[in-house]
Amino acid sequence: MHSGFEDKSREQDRGWDDRFGDFLTNLLFEEGLADSTLLALKNHLIAFNRWLLDTYGRPWDLVQPQDLREYLYATGLNLANSTLQARRWSLKRLYRWALEESIVSIHPNTFVLPVKGNKGKIQVKPPTQRQIKLLLNMPDLSCAEGIRDRAVLELIYATGMRASEILSIKIHEITPQKFLRVWGKCRKERLVVYGEHAQYWLEQYIAVRKEILLDGGHHVFATEKLFVSSGVHADYRYYQLRRMVKRYSQRCGLNLTPHTMRHAFATHMYEAGASLQFIQKLLGHSHLQTSTIYISNNTKNLKKILVNHHPRGEIYKSRTRFKHESIGNKFTT
């Protein structure tokens, strides 16, 4: 990790929030920013959060749209235009990331923080089924961490879950029924189902999970989270997940993130004929209403859709919307 934004005194700074470290790490991988830029952003986030606490008595994750407008007006009167633009950019990036990670529920566009000369976001083309198959075969299965990586990749592709949802799974939540109840954005509950491939690799990983903990000097009961690390922390962290996906994808000539794998899940399901309505339910998009009763009554239907329309489903056949090459359904070990 870059010490520029993870100094040991951060706990004593009133404006610091540990989630800022995750955000800055995300920026490091997403934008390739220099340490000096990350340090400046860190200081700005601390100052912004401290200002919110002092002015309104609420932290950054409980912000209201008018808070940001007031902050930029109150602190930006004597700033150069370039500095003010940088502050606007950093706040929009922070809240866009926080929305994706289910930390806040307000879209950053509601803050009305225009950035002059801001170019539209480039639409990233999701990987093909063949490219995903190559990616899934990248981990070294001769070691426990390689098996963990394979299980993580299989589960992301099998479910389209967000990175934060993957990392919050507890080990006792893995059952033979091959489904999970997760809480996504705005704490909305939904059902996530997965197939035989993901189940198989989860079983292989769980069998060696304690080896990873022991290699890191952790107690075998150090954490209840499913995915663990041999690093400083027993829990598998966001920056480790992102770095892992990036490393393996680069070996395939790609530049993927956990989020682009989520896109691949949705795209491949749609290409295979699944309706947008069911894809949206599986992804947990915020505009869909879900409830515990609805989820409970539709477990069988969701599983049927998965095995028919997911490229790694048991009875999947390439047949509908777009002409593409099918991949095999056999396990690759």
Short mmCIF file of C-alpha atoms in Angstrom, two decimals:
data_model
loop_
_atom_site.label_atom_id
_atom_site.label_comp_id
_atom_site.label_asym_id
_atom_site.label_seq_id
_atom_site.Cartn_x
_atom_site.Cartn_y
_atom_site.Cartn_z
CA MET A 1 0.00 0.00 0.00
CA HIS A 2 1.09 3.56 -0.59
CA SER A 3 1.96 5.17 2.73
CA GLY A 4 0.99 8.56 1.33
CA PHE A 5 -2.64 7.99 2.35
CA GLU A 6 -2.34 5.30 5.00
CA ASP A 7 -0.22 6.99 7.67
CA LYS A 8 -0.45 5.68 11.21
CA SER A 9 -1.86 8.90 12.66
CA ARG A 10 -5.05 8.78 10.62
CA GLU A 11 -7.16 7.42 13.51
CA GLN A 12 -6.45 10.58 15.47
CA ASP A 13 -7.62 12.89 12.70
CA ARG A 14 -11.23 13.84 13.30
CA GLY A 15 -12.02 14.13 9.61
CA TRP A 16 -10.60 10.76 8.59
CA ASP A 17 -12.85 7.83 7.67
CA ASP A 18 -11.27 4.43 6.97
CA ARG A 19 -13.42 4.12 3.85
CA PHE A 20 -11.49 7.03 2.36
CA GLY A 21 -8.54 4.62 2.19
CA ASP A 22 -10.60 2.20 0.09
CA PHE A 23 -11.70 5.05 -2.17
CA LEU A 24 -8.16 6.31 -2.67
CA THR A 25 -6.96 2.80 -3.40
CA ASN A 26 -9.71 2.52 -5.98
CA LEU A 27 -8.51 5.77 -7.55
CA LEU A 28 -4.96 4.46 -7.56
CA PHE A 29 -5.99 1.51 -9.73
CA GLU A 30 -8.69 3.31 -11.73
CA GLU A 31 -6.85 6.53 -12.57
CA GLY A 32 -3.19 5.66 -11.90
CA LEU A 33 -2.78 8.84 -9.85
CA ALA A 34 0.57 9.82 -8.36
CA ASP A 35 1.20 9.58 -4.61
CA SER A 36 1.37 13.38 -4.36
CA THR A 37 -2.06 13.68 -5.96
CA LEU A 38 -3.52 10.99 -3.68
CA LEU A 39 -2.08 12.75 -0.64
CA ALA A 40 -3.68 16.04 -1.74
CA LEU A 41 -6.99 14.24 -2.23
CA LYS A 42 -6.69 12.62 1.18
CA ASN A 43 -6.16 16.00 2.83
CA HIS A 44 -9.13 17.44 0.95
CA LEU A 45 -11.41 14.59 2.02
CA ILE A 46 -10.35 15.02 5.65
CA ALA A 47 -10.95 18.78 5.49
CA PHE A 48 -14.33 18.28 3.80
CA ASN A 49 -15.53 15.71 6.35
CA ARG A 50 -14.32 17.83 9.25
CA TRP A 51 -16.14 20.85 7.81
CA LEU A 52 -19.37 18.83 7.57
CA LEU A 53 -19.04 17.62 11.16
CA ASP A 54 -18.31 21.12 12.46
CA THR A 55 -20.97 22.86 10.39
CA TYR A 56 -23.87 20.40 10.29
CA GLY A 57 -22.90 17.74 12.80
CA ARG A 58 -23.12 14.93 10.25
CA PRO A 59 -20.41 12.92 8.46
CA TRP A 60 -19.84 12.68 4.72
CA ASP A 61 -21.93 9.53 4.24
CA LEU A 62 -25.03 11.35 5.57
CA VAL A 63 -24.51 14.39 3.35
CA GLN A 64 -27.36 16.37 1.83
CA PRO A 65 -27.15 17.94 -1.65
CA GLN A 66 -27.20 21.47 -0.26
CA ASP A 67 -24.25 20.63 2.03
CA LEU A 68 -21.87 20.24 -0.88
CA ARG A 69 -23.02 23.42 -2.60
CA GLU A 70 -22.59 25.31 0.67
CA TYR A 71 -19.16 23.76 1.25
CA LEU A 72 -17.87 24.70 -2.19
CA TYR A 73 -19.22 28.23 -1.84
CA ALA A 74 -17.89 28.74 1.69
CA THR A 75 -14.41 27.34 1.06
CA GLY A 76 -13.92 28.23 -2.60
CA LEU A 77 -14.32 32.00 -2.66
CA ASN A 78 -10.59 32.68 -2.78
CA LEU A 79 -9.52 29.59 -4.69
CA ALA A 80 -8.19 29.49 -8.22
CA ASN A 81 -10.67 28.05 -10.70
CA SER A 82 -8.46 25.01 -11.31
CA THR A 83 -8.40 24.21 -7.58
CA LEU A 84 -12.14 24.57 -7.31
CA GLN A 85 -12.62 22.28 -10.31
CA ALA A 86 -10.33 19.70 -8.69
CA ARG A 87 -12.42 19.79 -5.52
CA ARG A 88 -15.63 19.34 -7.47
CA TRP A 89 -14.12 16.42 -9.35
CA SER A 90 -12.91 14.71 -6.17
CA LEU A 91 -16.31 15.01 -4.50
CA LYS A 92 -18.16 13.67 -7.54
CA ARG A 93 -15.73 10.74 -7.75
CA LEU A 94 -16.08 10.06 -4.01
CA TYR A 95 -19.86 9.93 -4.12
CA ARG A 96 -19.98 7.99 -7.37
CA TRP A 97 -17.75 5.35 -5.76
CA ALA A 98 -19.78 5.44 -2.53
CA LEU A 99 -22.97 4.89 -4.52
CA GLU A 100 -21.46 1.86 -6.29
CA GLU A 101 -20.33 0.47 -2.92
CA SER A 102 -23.79 0.99 -1.33
CA ILE A 103 -22.44 3.50 1.21
CA VAL A 104 -24.77 6.29 0.09
CA SER A 105 -28.03 6.22 -1.85
CA ILE A 106 -27.96 9.69 -3.45
CA HIS A 107 -26.61 9.91 -6.97
CA PRO A 108 -23.77 12.48 -7.29
CA ASN A 109 -25.58 14.17 -10.18
CA THR A 110 -28.15 15.45 -7.68
CA PHE A 111 -25.41 17.53 -6.08
CA VAL A 112 -25.32 19.77 -9.16
CA LEU A 113 -21.52 19.97 -9.25
CA PRO A 114 -20.69 20.59 -12.91
CA VAL A 115 -17.07 20.29 -13.98
CA LYS A 116 -16.13 22.40 -16.97
CA GLY A 117 -14.69 20.54 -19.90
CA ASN A 118 -15.58 17.18 -18.41
CA LYS A 119 -15.60 14.56 -21.15
CA GLY A 120 -18.24 11.87 -21.26
CA LYS A 121 -17.32 8.57 -19.70
CA ILE A 122 -15.93 6.10 -22.21
CA GLN A 123 -18.14 3.05 -22.54
CA VAL A 124 -16.03 0.00 -21.72
CA LYS A 125 -16.77 -3.06 -23.84
CA PRO A 126 -17.31 -6.10 -21.62
CA PRO A 127 -15.12 -9.17 -22.17
CA THR A 128 -16.35 -11.99 -24.38
CA GLN A 129 -17.24 -15.44 -23.12
CA ARG A 130 -13.96 -16.79 -24.48
CA GLN A 131 -12.00 -14.09 -22.66
CA ILE A 132 -13.81 -14.83 -19.42
CA LYS A 133 -12.99 -18.51 -19.82
CA LEU A 134 -9.30 -17.63 -20.20
CA LEU A 135 -9.49 -15.42 -17.12
CA LEU A 136 -11.07 -18.12 -14.99
CA ASN A 137 -8.22 -20.48 -15.85
CA MET A 138 -5.48 -18.04 -14.84
CA PRO A 139 -5.10 -18.77 -11.09
CA ASP A 140 -2.44 -21.27 -9.95
CA LEU A 141 -4.47 -24.10 -8.45
CA SER A 142 -1.46 -25.68 -6.78
CA CYS A 143 -1.70 -23.20 -3.89
CA ALA A 144 -4.53 -22.23 -1.54
CA GLU A 145 -4.59 -18.60 -2.62
CA GLY A 146 -4.91 -19.63 -6.27
CA ILE A 147 -7.93 -21.75 -5.39
CA ARG A 148 -9.40 -18.79 -3.50
CA ASP A 149 -8.88 -16.55 -6.53
CA ARG A 150 -10.59 -19.08 -8.79
CA ALA A 151 -13.55 -19.27 -6.39
CA VAL A 152 -13.84 -15.47 -6.26
CA LEU A 153 -13.72 -15.13 -10.04
CA GLU A 154 -16.25 -17.93 -10.55
CA LEU A 155 -18.64 -16.40 -8.02
CA ILE A 156 -18.45 -12.90 -9.49
CA TYR A 157 -19.10 -14.20 -12.99
CA ALA A 158 -21.80 -16.60 -11.82
CA THR A 159 -23.78 -13.96 -9.93
CA GLY A 160 -22.84 -10.47 -11.13
CA MET A 161 -22.48 -9.43 -7.49
CA ARG A 162 -20.85 -6.13 -6.56
CA ALA A 163 -17.36 -6.24 -5.04
CA SER A 164 -18.71 -5.05 -1.68
CA GLU A 165 -21.32 -7.83 -1.72
CA ILE A 166 -18.73 -10.50 -2.51
CA LEU A 167 -16.49 -9.34 0.32
CA SER A 168 -19.33 -9.22 2.87
CA ILE A 169 -20.33 -12.89 2.44
CA LYS A 170 -19.94 -14.92 5.63
CA ILE A 171 -18.75 -18.51 5.48
CA HIS A 172 -21.87 -19.91 7.14
CA GLU A 173 -23.99 -18.41 4.35
CA ILE A 174 -22.63 -20.88 1.79
CA THR A 175 -25.08 -23.78 1.60
CA PRO A 176 -25.74 -26.72 -0.76
CA GLN A 177 -28.80 -24.86 -2.09
CA LYS A 178 -26.51 -22.55 -4.15
CA PHE A 179 -28.12 -19.23 -3.32
CA LEU A 180 -27.34 -16.25 -1.12
CA ARG A 181 -29.41 -13.48 0.37
CA VAL A 182 -27.56 -10.21 0.00
CA TRP A 183 -28.27 -6.60 0.83
CA GLY A 184 -27.36 -4.23 -1.97
CA LYS A 185 -27.80 -0.52 -2.43
CA CYS A 186 -30.20 1.19 -0.02
CA ARG A 187 -30.13 -2.04 2.01
CA LYS A 188 -32.48 -3.78 -0.42
CA GLU A 189 -32.55 -7.53 0.00
CA ARG A 190 -32.34 -9.78 -3.02
CA LEU A 191 -31.64 -13.38 -3.86
CA VAL A 192 -28.42 -14.30 -5.64
CA VAL A 193 -28.24 -17.73 -7.25
CA TYR A 194 -25.26 -19.49 -8.78
CA GLY A 195 -24.51 -22.69 -10.62
CA GLU A 196 -22.46 -25.84 -10.32
CA HIS A 197 -19.13 -24.31 -11.37
CA ALA A 198 -19.21 -21.67 -8.64
CA GLN A 199 -20.41 -24.23 -6.10
CA TYR A 200 -17.59 -26.61 -7.00
CA TRP A 201 -14.87 -23.98 -6.61
CA LEU A 202 -16.36 -22.64 -3.40
CA GLU A 203 -16.14 -26.15 -1.96
CA GLN A 204 -12.52 -26.46 -3.08
CA TYR A 205 -11.71 -23.10 -1.54
CA ILE A 206 -13.45 -23.72 1.78
CA ALA A 207 -11.38 -26.90 2.15
CA VAL A 208 -8.15 -24.85 2.06
CA ARG A 209 -9.41 -21.60 3.61
CA LYS A 210 -7.71 -22.16 6.96
CA GLU A 211 -4.34 -22.62 5.22
CA ILE A 212 -4.50 -19.03 3.99
CA LEU A 213 -5.30 -17.75 7.49
CA LEU A 214 -2.50 -19.77 9.08
CA ASP A 215 -0.01 -18.61 6.43
CA GLY A 216 -0.78 -15.03 7.46
CA GLY A 217 -0.34 -15.77 11.15
CA HIS A 218 -4.09 -15.50 11.80
CA HIS A 219 -6.20 -17.75 13.97
CA VAL A 220 -8.50 -20.05 11.98
CA PHE A 221 -11.46 -18.24 13.56
CA ALA A 222 -10.02 -14.76 13.05
CA THR A 223 -12.93 -13.77 10.79
CA GLU A 224 -16.34 -15.06 9.78
CA LYS A 225 -16.00 -13.63 6.29
CA LEU A 226 -15.90 -16.22 3.51
CA PHE A 227 -12.91 -14.84 1.65
CA VAL A 228 -9.73 -14.41 3.66
CA SER A 229 -6.19 -13.20 3.19
CA SER A 230 -2.69 -14.14 4.36
CA GLY A 231 -1.84 -10.43 4.58
CA VAL A 232 -2.02 -8.04 7.51
CA HIS A 233 -5.80 -8.32 7.69
CA ALA A 234 -7.59 -11.65 7.89
CA ASP A 235 -10.46 -10.33 5.75
CA TYR A 236 -9.94 -10.17 2.01
CA ARG A 237 -9.99 -6.45 1.17
CA TYR A 238 -11.31 -4.48 -1.79
CA TYR A 239 -7.87 -3.39 -2.99
CA GLN A 240 -6.72 -7.04 -2.94
CA LEU A 241 -9.74 -8.17 -4.95
CA ARG A 242 -9.30 -5.41 -7.51
CA ARG A 243 -5.55 -6.06 -7.81
CA MET A 244 -6.18 -9.80 -8.29
CA VAL A 245 -8.69 -9.28 -11.11
CA LYS A 246 -6.42 -6.76 -12.77
CA ARG A 247 -3.37 -9.05 -12.55
CA TYR A 248 -5.06 -12.07 -14.10
CA SER A 249 -6.86 -10.04 -16.75
CA GLN A 250 -3.62 -8.41 -17.87
CA ARG A 251 -2.20 -11.86 -18.48
CA CYS A 252 -5.09 -12.35 -20.92
CA GLY A 253 -4.39 -9.03 -22.62
CA LEU A 254 -7.34 -7.36 -20.88
CA ASN A 255 -7.81 -4.67 -18.26
CA LEU A 256 -10.74 -5.81 -16.14
CA THR A 257 -12.14 -4.86 -12.75
CA PRO A 258 -14.71 -6.65 -10.57
CA HIS A 259 -17.28 -4.21 -11.98
CA THR A 260 -16.53 -5.09 -15.62
CA MET A 261 -16.99 -8.75 -14.71
CA ARG A 262 -20.41 -7.76 -13.38
CA HIS A 263 -21.06 -6.17 -16.77
CA ALA A 264 -19.93 -9.38 -18.48
CA PHE A 265 -22.40 -11.41 -16.40
CA ALA A 266 -25.29 -9.16 -17.48
CA THR A 267 -24.21 -8.96 -21.12
CA HIS A 268 -23.73 -12.69 -21.55
CA MET A 269 -27.06 -13.45 -19.90
CA TYR A 270 -28.79 -11.00 -22.23
CA GLU A 271 -27.04 -12.39 -25.29
CA ALA A 272 -28.29 -15.84 -24.33
CA GLY A 273 -31.91 -14.71 -24.21
CA ALA A 274 -32.59 -13.82 -20.56
CA SER A 275 -35.03 -10.94 -20.18
CA LEU A 276 -33.81 -7.58 -18.94
CA GLN A 277 -36.32 -7.76 -16.11
CA PHE A 278 -34.77 -10.89 -14.62
CA ILE A 279 -31.22 -9.68 -15.23
CA GLN A 280 -32.04 -6.51 -13.32
CA LYS A 281 -33.47 -8.54 -10.46
CA LEU A 282 -30.34 -10.68 -10.29
CA LEU A 283 -28.12 -7.58 -10.35
CA GLY A 284 -30.21 -5.82 -7.70
CA HIS A 285 -30.63 -2.55 -9.57
CA SER A 286 -32.09 0.13 -7.33
CA HIS A 287 -35.20 0.80 -9.41
CA LEU A 288 -36.53 -2.71 -8.88
CA GLN A 289 -38.64 -3.41 -5.82
CA THR A 290 -37.82 -6.60 -3.97
CA SER A 291 -39.15 -8.19 -0.81
CA THR A 292 -38.45 -11.23 1.29
CA ILE A 293 -41.73 -12.90 0.26
CA TYR A 294 -41.18 -12.30 -3.45
CA ILE A 295 -37.64 -13.67 -3.25
CA SER A 296 -38.68 -16.74 -1.32
CA ASN A 297 -41.38 -17.64 -3.84
CA ASN A 298 -39.12 -17.26 -6.86
CA THR A 299 -36.01 -19.21 -5.94
CA LYS A 300 -36.89 -22.01 -8.37
CA ASN A 301 -37.67 -19.62 -11.23
CA LEU A 302 -34.42 -17.69 -10.82
CA LYS A 303 -32.42 -20.92 -10.78
CA LYS A 304 -34.18 -22.10 -13.94
CA ILE A 305 -33.26 -18.87 -15.70
CA LEU A 306 -29.66 -19.18 -14.53
CA VAL A 307 -29.09 -22.72 -15.78
CA ASN A 308 -30.74 -21.90 -19.12
CA HIS A 309 -29.22 -18.52 -19.87
CA HIS A 310 -25.88 -18.23 -18.06
CA PRO A 311 -22.93 -19.41 -20.23
CA ARG A 312 -21.82 -21.73 -17.42
CA GLY A 313 -25.30 -23.10 -16.71
CA GLU A 314 -25.87 -26.87 -16.82
CA ILE A 315 -28.19 -26.82 -19.87
CA TYR A 316 -27.04 -23.61 -21.55
CA LYS A 317 -27.19 -23.47 -25.35
CA SER A 318 -25.97 -20.62 -27.52
CA ARG A 319 -29.02 -19.68 -29.50
CA THR A 320 -30.60 -16.29 -29.49
CA ARG A 321 -30.04 -12.56 -29.60
CA PHE A 322 -26.56 -12.20 -31.00
CA LYS A 323 -24.51 -14.66 -32.95
CA HIS A 324 -21.49 -15.63 -30.90
CA GLU A 325 -19.31 -18.61 -30.21
CA SER A 326 -20.43 -20.88 -27.40
CA ILE A 327 -18.07 -22.11 -24.74
CA GLY A 328 -18.02 -25.57 -23.24
CA ASN A 329 -19.84 -26.50 -20.09
CA LYS A 330 -17.24 -28.81 -18.60
CA PHE A 331 -15.21 -27.94 -15.55
CA THR A 332 -11.69 -26.76 -16.34
CA THR A 333 -9.15 -27.70 -13.70
#
